[in-house]
C-alpha cells in the first residue's frame, strides 16, 4: 500500500509574511489587524514574533507593521534604531516621535482591503 503524499501544513509565520507582503508602499498595518485577518484575533503578539523573524525572510516589508496606535514598537529589531523609520519615510510615510503621522489615513486593514 502506497503512502499518501503529505499535504504541507501552513506555518503561521508564513501566513503572516504573506499578508505583510501585500501591504502597499506608503501604508501601514498593525499586529492585531493581521491576527484578526488570519482568524486568530488574540494572537497579535505571535504576529510580533513573526515580525521579529522577518528579517531573515526576503521581501517581507516588516517596517510596515506597527502597533495599534501607529507606534514603531518593533524598531529595536532592525539593524539600527532608526532603520524602521527611515524605511517608512523613504516610502512617503512621515514619522514623528516614533509614531506614524496620520496613522488612521495610512492604516491598511487586510480584512477590508483583501475582500
PDB file of C-alpha atoms in Angstrom:
ATOM      1  CA  UNK A   1       0.000   0.000   0.000  1.00  0.00           C
ATOM      2  CA  UNK A   2       1.417   3.353  -1.012  1.00  0.00           C
ATOM      3  CA  UNK A   3       1.675   6.186   1.448  1.00  0.00           C
ATOM      4  CA  UNK A   4      -0.408   9.224   0.636  1.00  0.00           C
ATOM      5  CA  UNK A   5       1.669  12.303  -0.045  1.00  0.00           C
ATOM      6  CA  UNK A   6       1.581  14.552   2.975  1.00  0.00           C
ATOM      7  CA  UNK A   7      -0.100  17.876   2.487  1.00  0.00           C
ATOM      8  CA  UNK A   8       2.233  20.687   3.533  1.00  0.00           C
ATOM      9  CA  UNK A   9       0.846  22.325   6.631  1.00  0.00           C
ATOM     10  CA  UNK A  10       0.830  26.105   6.560  1.00  0.00           C
ATOM     11  CA  UNK A  11       3.069  27.795   9.041  1.00  0.00           C
ATOM     12  CA  UNK A  12       1.598  30.755  10.980  1.00  0.00           C
ATOM     13  CA  UNK A  13       4.713  32.852  10.349  1.00  0.00           C
ATOM     14  CA  UNK A  14       4.462  32.168   6.596  1.00  0.00           C
ATOM     15  CA  UNK A  15       0.820  33.267   6.676  1.00  0.00           C
ATOM     16  CA  UNK A  16       1.813  36.481   8.446  1.00  0.00           C
ATOM     17  CA  UNK A  17       4.583  37.162   5.921  1.00  0.00           C
ATOM     18  CA  UNK A  18       2.171  36.583   3.043  1.00  0.00           C
ATOM     19  CA  UNK A  19      -0.177  39.264   4.415  1.00  0.00           C
ATOM     20  CA  UNK A  20       2.647  41.709   5.166  1.00  0.00           C
ATOM     21  CA  UNK A  21       3.928  41.388   1.598  1.00  0.00           C
ATOM     22  CA  UNK A  22       0.557  42.731   0.416  1.00  0.00           C
ATOM     23  CA  UNK A  23       0.744  45.971   2.424  1.00  0.00           C
ATOM     24  CA  UNK A  24       1.246  48.716  -0.179  1.00  0.00           C
ATOM     25  CA  UNK A  25       4.140  51.152  -0.029  1.00  0.00           C
ATOM     26  CA  UNK A  26       3.175  54.252   1.933  1.00  0.00           C
ATOM     27  CA  UNK A  27       0.703  52.325   4.079  1.00  0.00           C
ATOM     28  CA  UNK A  28       0.998  50.534   7.429  1.00  0.00           C
ATOM     29  CA  UNK A  29      -0.909  47.846   9.240  1.00  0.00           C
ATOM     30  CA  UNK A  30      -0.891  46.545  12.814  1.00  0.00           C
ATOM     31  CA  UNK A  31      -0.069  43.299  14.532  1.00  0.00           C
ATOM     32  CA  UNK A  32      -3.682  42.984  15.676  1.00  0.00           C
ATOM     33  CA  UNK A  33      -5.142  43.649  12.220  1.00  0.00           C
ATOM     34  CA  UNK A  34      -3.042  40.846  10.770  1.00  0.00           C
ATOM     35  CA  UNK A  35      -4.038  38.500  13.595  1.00  0.00           C
ATOM     36  CA  UNK A  36      -7.743  39.285  13.082  1.00  0.00           C
ATOM     37  CA  UNK A  37      -7.438  38.745   9.338  1.00  0.00           C
ATOM     38  CA  UNK A  38      -5.837  35.345   9.935  1.00  0.00           C
ATOM     39  CA  UNK A  39      -8.691  34.374  12.258  1.00  0.00           C
ATOM     40  CA  UNK A  40      -6.594  34.479  15.401  1.00  0.00           C
ATOM     41  CA  UNK A  41      -7.598  37.806  16.922  1.00  0.00           C
ATOM     42  CA  UNK A  42      -5.871  37.090  20.228  1.00  0.00           C
ATOM     43  CA  UNK A  43      -2.533  36.376  18.518  1.00  0.00           C
ATOM     44  CA  UNK A  44      -1.191  39.887  17.947  1.00  0.00           C
ATOM     45  CA  UNK A  45       1.890  39.000  19.989  1.00  0.00           C
ATOM     46  CA  UNK A  46       2.513  35.976  17.781  1.00  0.00           C
ATOM     47  CA  UNK A  47       2.396  38.298  14.762  1.00  0.00           C
ATOM     48  CA  UNK A  48       5.022  40.358  16.577  1.00  0.00           C
ATOM     49  CA  UNK A  49       7.185  37.269  16.983  1.00  0.00           C
ATOM     50  CA  UNK A  50       6.791  36.587  13.281  1.00  0.00           C
ATOM     51  CA  UNK A  51       7.910  40.133  12.520  1.00  0.00           C
ATOM     52  CA  UNK A  52      10.962  39.648  14.762  1.00  0.00           C
ATOM     53  CA  UNK A  53      11.946  36.768  12.480  1.00  0.00           C
ATOM     54  CA  UNK A  54      11.005  38.550   9.257  1.00  0.00           C
ATOM     55  CA  UNK A  55      14.500  39.978   8.880  1.00  0.00           C
ATOM     56  CA  UNK A  56      15.703  36.567   7.726  1.00  0.00           C
ATOM     57  CA  UNK A  57      12.972  36.417   5.078  1.00  0.00           C
ATOM     58  CA  UNK A  58      13.322  38.094   1.717  1.00  0.00           C
ATOM     59  CA  UNK A  59      10.765  40.637   0.544  1.00  0.00           C
ATOM     60  CA  UNK A  60       8.917  40.947   3.858  1.00  0.00           C
ATOM     61  CA  UNK A  61       8.426  44.691   4.492  1.00  0.00           C
ATOM     62  CA  UNK A  62       8.378  44.371   8.280  1.00  0.00           C
ATOM     63  CA  UNK A  63       8.755  48.142   8.638  1.00  0.00           C
ATOM     64  CA  UNK A  64       5.100  48.499   7.548  1.00  0.00           C
ATOM     65  CA  UNK A  65       3.814  46.725  10.674  1.00  0.00           C
ATOM     66  CA  UNK A  66       3.283  48.927  13.734  1.00  0.00           C
ATOM     67  CA  UNK A  67       1.205  48.719  16.895  1.00  0.00           C
ATOM     68  CA  UNK A  68      -2.486  49.655  17.073  1.00  0.00           C
ATOM     69  CA  UNK A  69      -1.672  53.313  17.830  1.00  0.00           C
ATOM     70  CA  UNK A  70       0.829  53.637  14.984  1.00  0.00           C
ATOM     71  CA  UNK A  71       3.910  53.387  17.192  1.00  0.00           C
ATOM     72  CA  UNK A  72       7.122  51.832  15.856  1.00  0.00           C
ATOM     73  CA  UNK A  73       7.303  49.297  18.672  1.00  0.00           C
ATOM     74  CA  UNK A  74       9.320  46.844  16.561  1.00  0.00           C
ATOM     75  CA  UNK A  75      12.082  49.306  15.710  1.00  0.00           C
ATOM     76  CA  UNK A  76      14.602  47.656  18.026  1.00  0.00           C
ATOM     77  CA  UNK A  77      14.543  44.527  15.833  1.00  0.00           C
ATOM     78  CA  UNK A  78      16.031  46.396  12.873  1.00  0.00           C
ATOM     79  CA  UNK A  79      19.756  46.830  12.193  1.00  0.00           C
ATOM     80  CA  UNK A  80      19.750  50.328  13.680  1.00  0.00           C
ATOM     81  CA  UNK A  81      17.263  52.131  15.951  1.00  0.00           C
ATOM     82  CA  UNK A  82      16.277  54.449  13.079  1.00  0.00           C
ATOM     83  CA  UNK A  83      16.139  51.911  10.222  1.00  0.00           C
ATOM     84  CA  UNK A  84      12.387  51.277  10.530  1.00  0.00           C
ATOM     85  CA  UNK A  85      11.575  54.994  10.474  1.00  0.00           C
ATOM     86  CA  UNK A  86      13.921  55.601   7.533  1.00  0.00           C
ATOM     87  CA  UNK A  87      12.323  52.771   5.539  1.00  0.00           C
ATOM     88  CA  UNK A  88       8.841  54.196   6.166  1.00  0.00           C
ATOM     89  CA  UNK A  89       9.905  57.733   5.295  1.00  0.00           C
ATOM     90  CA  UNK A  90      11.536  56.508   2.084  1.00  0.00           C
ATOM     91  CA  UNK A  91       8.061  55.296   1.075  1.00  0.00           C
ATOM     92  CA  UNK A  92       6.420  58.613   1.976  1.00  0.00           C
ATOM     93  CA  UNK A  93       5.187  57.770   5.473  1.00  0.00           C
ATOM     94  CA  UNK A  94       6.007  60.554   7.910  1.00  0.00           C
ATOM     95  CA  UNK A  95       7.039  59.539  11.420  1.00  0.00           C
ATOM     96  CA  UNK A  96       7.321  61.847  14.432  1.00  0.00           C
ATOM     97  CA  UNK A  97       8.495  60.680  17.859  1.00  0.00           C
ATOM     98  CA  UNK A  98       8.306  57.019  16.771  1.00  0.00           C
ATOM     99  CA  UNK A  99       4.676  57.379  15.660  1.00  0.00           C
ATOM    100  CA  UNK A 100       3.183  57.294  12.155  1.00  0.00           C
ATOM    101  CA  UNK A 101       1.692  60.694  11.321  1.00  0.00           C
ATOM    102  CA  UNK A 102      -1.906  60.423  10.044  1.00  0.00           C
ATOM    103  CA  UNK A 103      -1.997  56.805  11.157  1.00  0.00           C
ATOM    104  CA  UNK A 104      -5.745  56.479  10.526  1.00  0.00           C
ATOM    105  CA  UNK A 105      -5.314  57.613   6.899  1.00  0.00           C
ATOM    106  CA  UNK A 106      -2.312  55.371   6.287  1.00  0.00           C
ATOM    107  CA  UNK A 107      -3.771  52.328   8.045  1.00  0.00           C
ATOM    108  CA  UNK A 108      -4.252  49.306   5.781  1.00  0.00           C
ATOM    109  CA  UNK A 109      -6.685  46.747   7.209  1.00  0.00           C
ATOM    110  CA  UNK A 110      -6.295  43.390   5.450  1.00  0.00           C
ATOM    111  CA  UNK A 111      -9.815  42.357   6.494  1.00  0.00           C
ATOM    112  CA  UNK A 112     -11.218  45.278   4.478  1.00  0.00           C
ATOM    113  CA  UNK A 113      -8.631  45.553   1.716  1.00  0.00           C
ATOM    114  CA  UNK A 114      -8.453  41.846   0.839  1.00  0.00           C
ATOM    115  CA  UNK A 115     -12.156  41.136   0.403  1.00  0.00           C
TER     116      UNK A 115
END
